[in-house]
Tab-separated table of C-alpha atoms and ligand atoms in Angstrom:
chain	number	residue	atom	x	y	z
A	1	MET	CA	157.388	-19.845	113.050
A	2	TYR	CA	158.998	-18.207	115.997
A	3	GLU	CA	160.236	-14.790	116.398
A	4	ALA	CA	163.216	-15.569	119.096
A	5	ALA	CA	166.290	-13.136	119.522
A	6	ALA	CA	169.219	-15.432	119.963
A	7	TYR	CA	171.686	-15.877	122.901
A	8	THR	CA	174.823	-17.732	123.205
A	9	GLY	CA	175.656	-19.824	126.380
A	10	LYS	CA	177.862	-22.586	127.598
A	11	TRP	CA	176.514	-25.990	129.029
A	12	ASP	CA	177.198	-24.914	132.353
A	13	GLN	CA	175.374	-21.156	131.639
A	14	MET	CA	172.629	-20.036	130.595
A	15	MET	CA	169.919	-21.893	132.590
A	16	SER	CA	167.578	-18.947	131.797
A	17	PRO	CA	167.335	-16.467	128.934
A	18	PRO	CA	168.970	-13.346	129.008
A	19	GLY	CA	166.813	-10.253	131.225
A	20	GLY	CA	164.002	-8.886	128.870
A	21	SER	CA	164.454	-11.835	126.617
A	22	ASP	CA	161.057	-12.972	125.090
A	23	SER	CA	162.493	-16.296	123.775
A	24	PRO	CA	162.457	-19.125	126.447
A	25	LEU	CA	165.015	-22.017	126.121
A	26	PRO	CA	163.192	-25.338	124.408
A	27	ALA	CA	161.707	-27.512	126.862
A	28	TRP	CA	164.596	-30.065	127.155
A	29	ALA	CA	167.466	-27.528	127.082
A	30	SER	CA	167.439	-28.007	131.002
A	31	ALA	CA	167.743	-31.714	130.825
A	32	LEU	CA	170.212	-31.578	128.131
A	33	GLN	CA	172.464	-29.296	130.223
A	34	GLN	CA	172.316	-31.586	132.919
A	35	ALA	CA	173.433	-34.339	130.860
A	36	MET	CA	176.537	-32.556	129.315
A	37	ALA	CA	177.353	-31.099	132.665
A	38	GLY	CA	181.641	-31.365	133.414
A	39	HIS	CA	182.019	-32.401	129.644
A	40	PRO	CA	184.162	-29.632	127.476
A	41	ALA	CA	181.908	-27.084	126.466
A	42	GLY	CA	181.722	-25.465	123.232
A	43	ASP	CA	179.374	-22.476	121.975
A	44	ILE	CA	175.596	-22.985	122.192
A	45	VAL	CA	173.839	-20.093	120.047
A	46	TRP	CA	170.147	-20.550	121.207
A	47	HIS	CA	167.224	-19.679	118.766
A	48	GLY	CA	170.104	-18.922	115.996
A	49	SER	CA	169.462	-17.964	112.876
A	50	LEU	CA	170.692	-20.712	110.190
A	51	ALA	CA	170.639	-18.411	106.903
A	52	LYS	CA	174.840	-17.323	107.424
A	53	TYR	CA	175.922	-21.183	107.930
A	54	THR	CA	174.408	-21.944	104.736
A	55	THR	CA	175.761	-20.350	100.733
A	56	PHE	CA	171.765	-19.980	99.682
A	57	ASN	CA	171.415	-17.566	102.628
A	58	VAL	CA	167.932	-18.334	103.517
A	59	GLY	CA	166.701	-20.406	106.629
A	60	GLY	CA	165.005	-19.711	109.937
A	61	ARG	CA	166.114	-20.249	113.275
A	62	ALA	CA	167.484	-23.633	114.930
A	63	GLU	CA	166.385	-23.908	118.649
A	64	ALA	CA	170.022	-24.546	119.285
A	65	ILE	CA	172.979	-24.290	117.147
A	66	VAL	CA	175.823	-26.236	118.769
A	67	PHE	CA	179.802	-25.965	118.211
A	68	PRO	CA	181.338	-28.726	119.613
A	69	THR	CA	184.860	-28.682	121.016
A	70	GLY	CA	186.119	-32.099	120.402
A	71	ARG	CA	185.029	-36.093	119.997
A	72	ASP	CA	184.287	-36.217	123.791
A	73	GLU	CA	181.600	-33.383	123.957
A	74	LEU	CA	180.358	-34.605	120.693
A	75	SER	CA	179.740	-38.202	121.445
A	76	GLN	CA	178.194	-37.032	124.859
A	77	LEU	CA	176.094	-34.857	123.149
A	78	ILE	CA	174.542	-37.453	120.527
A	79	ARG	CA	174.277	-39.895	123.509
A	80	SER	CA	172.225	-37.112	125.446
A	81	LEU	CA	170.032	-35.871	122.356
A	82	HIS	CA	169.345	-39.541	121.797
A	83	GLY	CA	168.198	-40.163	125.221
A	84	LEU	CA	166.217	-37.218	125.541
A	85	ASP	CA	164.745	-37.464	122.057
A	86	VAL	CA	165.438	-34.470	120.390
A	87	PRO	CA	166.269	-34.115	116.633
A	88	TRP	CA	169.848	-32.971	115.634
A	89	VAL	CA	171.042	-32.447	112.457
A	90	ILE	CA	175.192	-31.606	111.413
A	91	LEU	CA	176.110	-29.326	109.285
A	92	GLY	CA	179.635	-28.767	107.659
A	93	ARG	CA	179.707	-25.359	105.689
A	94	GLY	CA	176.212	-25.099	104.523
A	95	SER	CA	176.816	-25.585	100.593
A	96	ASN	CA	174.285	-28.415	99.883
A	97	VAL	CA	171.408	-27.463	101.696
A	98	VAL	CA	167.928	-25.118	102.040
A	99	ILE	CA	166.958	-25.082	105.139
A	100	ALA	CA	162.993	-24.331	105.844
A	101	ASP	CA	161.988	-20.507	106.573
A	102	ALA	CA	160.331	-22.015	110.119
A	103	GLY	CA	163.693	-23.335	111.144
A	104	LEU	CA	164.702	-26.589	112.568
A	105	LYS	CA	163.182	-28.115	115.690
A	106	GLY	CA	166.121	-29.385	118.459
A	107	VAL	CA	169.786	-29.185	117.815
A	108	VAL	CA	172.147	-28.394	114.412
A	109	ILE	CA	175.525	-29.413	115.136
A	110	VAL	CA	178.584	-27.220	113.335
A	111	LEU	CA	181.529	-29.112	112.871
A	112	GLY	CA	183.975	-26.453	112.519
A	113	ARG	CA	187.782	-25.599	113.369
A	114	GLU	CA	188.083	-27.855	116.192
A	115	PHE	CA	187.392	-30.414	113.834
A	116	GLY	CA	189.925	-29.482	111.148
A	117	GLU	CA	193.034	-31.551	111.710
A	118	ILE	CA	195.211	-33.165	108.336
A	119	GLU	CA	198.110	-35.243	108.790
A	120	GLN	CA	199.874	-37.450	106.492
A	121	VAL	CA	199.986	-41.048	108.035
A	122	GLU	CA	201.208	-43.595	106.160
A	123	ASP	CA	203.950	-43.575	103.555
A	124	ALA	CA	204.247	-47.181	101.376
A	125	ALA	CA	205.719	-47.973	97.696
A	126	GLY	CA	204.800	-44.416	96.498
A	127	SER	CA	201.368	-44.152	98.046
A	128	ILE	CA	200.569	-41.971	100.870
A	129	VAL	CA	197.640	-41.974	103.470
A	130	VAL	CA	196.190	-38.618	104.917
A	131	ARG	CA	193.394	-38.317	107.665
A	132	VAL	CA	191.631	-35.139	107.482
A	133	GLU	CA	188.712	-34.243	110.347
A	134	ALA	CA	185.253	-33.468	108.782
A	135	GLY	CA	185.493	-29.727	109.853
A	136	CYS	CA	188.392	-29.184	107.680
A	137	SER	CA	187.264	-27.396	104.343
A	138	LEU	CA	187.851	-29.019	101.318
A	139	ALA	CA	189.312	-26.044	99.779
A	140	LYS	CA	192.094	-26.616	102.366
A	141	LEU	CA	192.839	-30.203	102.053
A	142	VAL	CA	193.269	-29.412	98.199
A	143	SER	CA	195.762	-26.608	98.868
A	144	TRP	CA	197.929	-28.817	101.701
A	145	ALA	CA	198.123	-31.773	99.016
A	146	VAL	CA	198.698	-29.462	96.357
A	147	GLU	CA	201.563	-27.823	98.329
A	148	ARG	CA	203.237	-30.865	99.168
A	149	GLY	CA	203.075	-32.395	95.883
A	150	LEU	CA	200.141	-34.748	96.789
A	151	ALA	CA	198.100	-36.074	93.613
A	152	GLY	CA	194.229	-37.310	93.824
A	153	LEU	CA	192.103	-34.289	94.993
A	154	GLU	CA	192.467	-31.842	92.307
A	155	PHE	CA	189.462	-32.456	91.185
A	156	ALA	CA	187.836	-30.837	94.076
A	157	ALA	CA	189.412	-27.405	93.473
A	158	GLY	CA	186.636	-24.810	93.464
A	159	ILE	CA	184.189	-27.343	95.541
A	160	PRO	CA	183.155	-25.659	98.563
A	161	GLY	CA	182.278	-26.918	101.788
A	162	SER	CA	183.781	-29.318	104.482
A	163	VAL	CA	185.549	-32.338	103.894
A	164	GLY	CA	182.813	-34.102	106.162
A	165	GLY	CA	179.886	-32.854	103.830
A	166	ALA	CA	182.218	-33.781	101.066
A	167	ILE	CA	182.564	-37.354	101.704
A	168	VAL	CA	178.725	-37.847	102.809
A	169	MET	CA	177.779	-36.318	99.673
A	170	ASN	CA	180.535	-37.951	97.731
A	171	ALA	CA	180.984	-34.864	96.029
A	172	GLY	CA	182.498	-34.697	92.408
A	173	ALA	CA	183.392	-33.345	89.472
A	174	TRP	CA	184.967	-34.011	85.939
A	175	GLN	CA	184.330	-37.598	86.284
A	176	ARG	CA	185.968	-37.999	89.629
A	177	GLU	CA	184.792	-38.329	92.853
A	178	MET	CA	185.796	-38.323	96.812
A	179	LYS	CA	185.026	-42.091	96.964
A	180	ASP	CA	187.927	-42.693	94.005
A	181	VAL	CA	190.608	-41.352	96.934
A	182	LEU	CA	188.902	-42.070	100.048
A	183	LEU	CA	190.038	-45.436	101.581
A	184	ARG	CA	188.353	-45.274	105.451
A	185	VAL	CA	185.874	-43.396	107.103
A	186	ILE	CA	185.603	-42.957	110.652
A	187	ILE	CA	181.897	-42.508	111.611
A	188	MET	CA	180.261	-41.644	115.110
A	189	ASP	CA	176.652	-43.590	114.948
A	190	GLY	CA	173.416	-42.143	116.540
A	191	GLN	CA	174.259	-43.463	120.268
A	192	GLY	CA	177.736	-41.678	119.841
A	193	ALA	CA	179.789	-44.585	119.136
A	194	ILE	CA	182.716	-44.325	117.117
A	195	SER	CA	184.019	-47.016	114.368
A	196	ALA	CA	185.871	-47.497	111.637
A	197	ARG	CA	184.781	-48.259	107.707
A	198	GLU	CA	186.386	-49.416	104.985
A	199	VAL	CA	185.310	-47.500	101.729
A	200	ALA	CA	185.140	-50.845	99.845
A	201	ALA	CA	182.378	-52.204	102.211
A	202	MET	CA	180.256	-49.146	102.259
A	203	HIS	CA	177.568	-47.999	99.754
A	204	PHE	CA	179.063	-44.626	97.884
A	205	ALA	CA	177.267	-43.938	94.850
A	206	TYR	CA	176.313	-40.876	93.041
A	207	ARG	CA	176.211	-37.939	95.482
A	208	THR	CA	175.596	-40.271	98.620
A	209	TRP	CA	178.092	-42.094	100.727
A	210	GLY	CA	174.903	-44.654	101.037
A	211	GLU	CA	175.374	-44.907	104.835
A	212	MET	CA	172.585	-44.960	107.681
A	213	GLN	CA	170.836	-41.850	108.150
A	214	GLY	CA	171.961	-40.433	111.373
A	215	ALA	CA	175.742	-41.441	110.839
A	216	ILE	CA	178.090	-38.377	111.216
A	217	ALA	CA	181.207	-38.688	109.231
A	218	LEU	CA	184.186	-37.487	111.705
A	219	GLU	CA	187.189	-38.294	109.552
A	220	GLY	CA	188.357	-39.322	106.164
A	221	PHE	CA	191.786	-41.386	105.297
A	222	PHE	CA	192.757	-40.631	101.556
A	223	ARG	CA	195.121	-42.379	99.293
A	224	LEU	CA	197.240	-40.046	97.106
A	225	LYS	CA	200.044	-40.083	95.109
A	226	LYS	CA	203.347	-38.449	94.623
A	227	ASP	CA	203.423	-35.944	91.823
A	228	ASN	CA	204.941	-32.460	90.591
A	229	PRO	CA	203.703	-29.736	92.555
A	230	VAL	CA	203.809	-27.455	89.633
A	231	LEU	CA	201.942	-29.708	87.616
A	232	LEU	CA	198.874	-30.092	90.216
A	233	ARG	CA	198.731	-26.345	91.258
A	234	GLU	CA	197.957	-26.113	87.148
A	235	MET	CA	195.842	-28.470	86.961
A	236	CYS	CA	193.629	-26.790	90.035
A	237	LYS	CA	193.901	-23.862	88.387
A	238	GLU	CA	192.546	-25.396	85.149
A	239	TYR	CA	189.543	-26.698	87.024
A	240	ARG	CA	188.708	-23.260	88.856
A	241	GLN	CA	188.904	-21.739	85.446
A	242	ARG	CA	186.323	-23.793	83.836
A	243	ARG	CA	184.321	-23.114	86.772
A	244	LYS	CA	184.391	-19.720	86.503
A	245	MET	CA	183.526	-19.856	83.005
A	246	ARG	CA	180.602	-22.041	83.501
A	247	GLN	CA	179.096	-21.177	86.759
A	248	PRO	CA	177.700	-17.834	87.948
A	249	GLN	CA	179.618	-15.789	90.344
A	250	ASN	CA	179.121	-14.110	93.249
A	251	MET	CA	175.770	-15.454	93.571
A	252	ALA	CA	174.073	-17.129	96.646
A	253	SER	CA	173.265	-20.696	95.865
A	254	GLY	CA	173.735	-24.672	96.595
A	255	GLY	CA	175.645	-25.047	93.279
A	256	SER	CA	174.200	-27.564	91.052
A	257	PHE	CA	170.466	-28.002	92.309
A	258	PHE	CA	169.377	-31.438	90.387
A	259	LYS	CA	171.307	-34.772	90.436
A	260	ASN	CA	171.847	-35.594	86.750
A	261	PRO	CA	169.272	-37.912	85.612
A	262	PRO	CA	171.042	-41.478	84.430
A	263	GLY	CA	171.633	-41.724	80.676
A	264	GLY	CA	171.294	-39.021	78.197
A	265	LYS	CA	170.977	-35.356	78.946
A	266	THR	CA	172.499	-33.414	82.404
A	267	ALA	CA	169.720	-31.798	84.402
A	268	GLY	CA	171.077	-28.624	83.469
A	269	GLN	CA	170.835	-29.378	79.494
A	270	LEU	CA	166.883	-30.360	80.365
A	271	ILE	CA	166.248	-26.936	82.304
A	272	ASP	CA	167.852	-24.827	79.665
A	273	GLN	CA	166.187	-26.811	76.797
A	274	ALA	CA	162.680	-26.274	78.790
A	275	GLY	CA	163.417	-22.793	78.282
A	276	LEU	CA	163.609	-21.922	82.106
A	277	LYS	CA	166.812	-20.074	82.449
A	278	GLY	CA	166.048	-16.529	84.230
A	279	CYS	CA	162.778	-17.974	85.710
A	280	LEU	CA	161.870	-16.418	89.024
A	281	VAL	CA	159.818	-17.304	91.876
A	282	GLY	CA	159.994	-14.665	94.438
A	283	GLY	CA	163.876	-13.942	95.110
A	284	ALA	CA	165.021	-17.341	93.449
A	285	MET	CA	166.086	-17.622	89.593
A	286	VAL	CA	167.013	-20.596	87.436
A	287	SER	CA	170.747	-19.093	86.713
A	288	THR	CA	171.049	-17.108	83.580
A	289	VAL	CA	174.452	-18.789	83.486
A	290	HIS	CA	174.036	-22.530	84.676
A	291	ALA	CA	170.371	-24.030	84.224
A	292	ASN	CA	170.881	-26.613	86.889
A	293	PHE	CA	171.849	-23.467	89.585
A	294	ILE	CA	169.161	-21.763	91.402
A	295	VAL	CA	170.487	-18.681	92.707
A	296	ASN	CA	168.977	-16.063	95.354
A	297	THR	CA	168.815	-12.810	93.956
A	298	GLY	CA	169.259	-11.252	97.175
A	299	SER	CA	165.608	-11.522	98.657
A	300	ALA	CA	164.854	-15.362	98.246
A	301	THR	CA	163.139	-17.203	100.917
A	302	ALA	CA	163.590	-20.967	101.393
A	303	ARG	CA	159.804	-21.096	100.178
A	304	ASP	CA	160.743	-19.624	96.861
A	305	ILE	CA	163.762	-21.796	96.341
A	306	ILE	CA	161.509	-24.976	96.922
A	307	ASP	CA	158.637	-23.428	94.835
A	308	LEU	CA	160.975	-23.020	91.409
A	309	MET	CA	162.424	-26.271	92.230
A	310	GLY	CA	158.795	-27.809	92.059
A	311	MET	CA	158.150	-25.640	88.664
A	312	VAL	CA	161.276	-26.581	87.337
A	313	GLN	CA	160.469	-30.278	88.186
A	314	LYS	CA	156.853	-29.952	86.634
A	315	VAL	CA	157.878	-28.432	83.599
A	316	VAL	CA	160.943	-30.867	82.581
A	317	TYR	CA	158.259	-33.825	83.671
A	318	GLU	CA	155.804	-32.175	81.343
A	319	LYS	CA	157.956	-31.468	78.237
A	320	TYR	CA	160.629	-34.981	78.874
A	321	GLY	CA	158.885	-37.135	81.072
A	322	ILE	CA	161.988	-37.191	83.593
A	323	ALA	CA	161.555	-36.758	87.266
A	324	LEU	CA	164.495	-34.447	88.470
A	325	GLU	CA	165.585	-35.162	92.010
A	326	PRO	CA	167.096	-32.580	93.887
A	327	GLU	CA	171.108	-32.845	94.918
A	328	VAL	CA	170.738	-29.965	97.252
A	329	LYS	CA	169.261	-31.515	101.021
A	330	ILE	CA	166.297	-29.582	102.012
A	331	LEU	CA	165.938	-29.872	105.800
A	332	GLY	CA	162.974	-28.945	107.782
A	333	LEU	CA	160.100	-29.028	105.031
A	334	GLU	CA	157.968	-32.319	104.746
B	1	FAD	C1	179.073	-22.716	94.064
B	1	FAD	C2	179.047	-24.210	94.497
B	1	FAD	C3	179.687	-24.904	93.620
B	1	FAD	C4	179.461	-26.480	94.069
B	1	FAD	N1	179.777	-27.444	93.176
B	1	FAD	C5	179.857	-28.738	93.524
B	1	FAD	C6	180.524	-29.760	92.487
B	1	FAD	O1	181.119	-29.418	91.925
B	1	FAD	N2	180.273	-30.873	93.075
B	1	FAD	C7	179.735	-31.562	94.177
B	1	FAD	O2	179.702	-32.394	94.468
B	1	FAD	N3	179.174	-30.749	95.064
B	1	FAD	C8	179.340	-29.014	94.682
B	1	FAD	N4	178.807	-28.193	95.257
B	1	FAD	C9	177.889	-28.710	96.853
B	1	FAD	C10	178.375	-28.705	97.808
B	1	FAD	O3	179.878	-27.646	97.815
B	1	FAD	C11	179.104	-30.399	98.042
B	1	FAD	O4	178.133	-31.173	98.296
B	1	FAD	C12	179.840	-30.137	99.445
B	1	FAD	O5	180.732	-31.118	99.756
B	1	FAD	C13	178.872	-30.248	100.997
B	1	FAD	O6	179.791	-29.638	101.594
B	1	FAD	P1	179.442	-29.104	103.404
B	1	FAD	O7	180.520	-28.606	104.210
B	1	FAD	O8	178.701	-27.219	102.935
B	1	FAD	O9	178.155	-30.052	103.669
B	1	FAD	P2	176.205	-29.038	103.926
B	1	FAD	O10	175.843	-28.512	102.977
B	1	FAD	O11	176.803	-28.671	105.663
B	1	FAD	O12	175.855	-30.719	104.078
B	1	FAD	C14	175.355	-31.281	102.976
B	1	FAD	C15	174.776	-32.787	103.701
B	1	FAD	O13	175.871	-33.427	104.775
B	1	FAD	C16	175.468	-33.470	105.845
B	1	FAD	N5	176.702	-33.490	106.406
B	1	FAD	C17	177.788	-32.668	106.307
B	1	FAD	N6	178.830	-32.529	106.939
B	1	FAD	C18	178.487	-34.004	107.854
B	1	FAD	C19	179.059	-34.864	108.325
B	1	FAD	N7	180.595	-34.435	108.940
B	1	FAD	N8	178.524	-36.124	108.966
B	1	FAD	C20	177.510	-36.299	108.352
B	1	FAD	N9	176.314	-35.611	107.604
B	1	FAD	C21	177.273	-34.372	107.389
B	1	FAD	C22	174.395	-32.428	106.302
B	1	FAD	O14	173.359	-32.749	107.130
B	1	FAD	C23	173.339	-32.400	104.760
B	1	FAD	O15	172.618	-33.351	104.813
B	1	FAD	C24	178.624	-26.795	95.015
B	1	FAD	C25	178.528	-25.861	95.960
B	1	FAD	C26	178.604	-24.510	95.255
B	1	FAD	C27	177.409	-23.467	96.288
C-alpha cells in the first residue's frame, strides 16, 4: 500500500507533483497527459482516496481518479488508456462495491453530473421513451418520472446509485428489475467506440447486464407509461417505507451483499438461520436488522468485510451445502 498525498490537476497541468510532495505521478502519467492534450479537461485527483466514493466507506487510493466532462473526453481517455495498457474501472456512486485497502492501479473514472441528462424522446400510443445518461442518480430519475406521471420505475424508489450502475447491475426490487423497463443502452467499448444495443438482444440476467467486461453504459432508453402521479408517489412512498422497516438505517453498506441462490431460501434467510446476525470481523458486522447486509460499524477495512464475507460463505456452505456468491463487486483484490 502506498501512503501518497492526493493533489488535483487537469490534463494540461501537474506534470510534476506540488512542491514538497512525496507522491510521484505514476510512470504512465506523462504519456497519458500528452495523449489527452487539447481535449476537454475534467478534474484529475492523483493518488485520491476512494473510500469517500463508496457507500461502504472503505478502500485505498487510486493512482488517478478522473471526472470526465463529456463523451469526447471519455472516449479519448479510454482510447489512450487502451493504447498505454493502463487499467481502468468505472465508478458510479459506489453503492455496490468493496474497494481493496491497497487501492487500485491505474485510473478510476467517475461518471458524475456531467453525464446526468434526462429527456423525453418519444411518445407513441401512450407509451413514452425517456433517455437518461449514466451519471444521473437513480433517485433523481425516479422522482423525475413520478412528477411527470410516468410509471415503470417505482420499484427503484430507495435504491441508491447511478443510472449507469443500475443498468450494469440490472438493479431490482419487488420482483422488478431494470431490464423490464429498458429498451436500449448506448455503450462505449474498451477502445472508446460508441454503439447502441437493443436490450432484447442483450443478456440481462439477475444482477448483471451480461455485457462484455470493459464496456461502459453511457445512457439508457426507458419505456414508461402514463399514470396518475399521486398514485405513483404513493407507491414509491410505500416501497421506501418497506425498506426502512427491513433494512439497516444510517449504517454504511453496499446493500444486499450476496445474490439469492436459485430456488428455496434467500441469502438473508440462510445467513439468519445459520445464526450469523451480529457476527463481527473487525469493524464489519452482519447486520442485526437484515442478515444479507454487511455493515461498516465505523472502523471497518475492506479486509474486514472480505474476511466476514468468507466466514459467512463457509458457515452457510457447511450448514446447507449452498455456495453464496457476492452481489457486491470486489475491486482490487484477487
Ligand atoms: C442501502 C442500499 C440498498 C440497496 N438496495 C438495492 C436494491 O434494492 N436492489 C439492487 O439491485 N441493488 C441495491 N443496492 C445496490 C446498488 O445500489 C445498486 O447495485 C446500484 O444500481 C449500483 O449503482 P452505482 O452507481 O452505485 O454502481 P457502483 O457501485 O459505482 O458500481 C457497481 C458496478 O458497476 C460498474 N459500473 C458502474 N457504472 C457503470 C457504467 N456506467 N458503465 C459500466 N460499468 C459501470 C462498476 O465498475 C461496478 O463494477 C443497494 C445498495 C445500498 C447501499
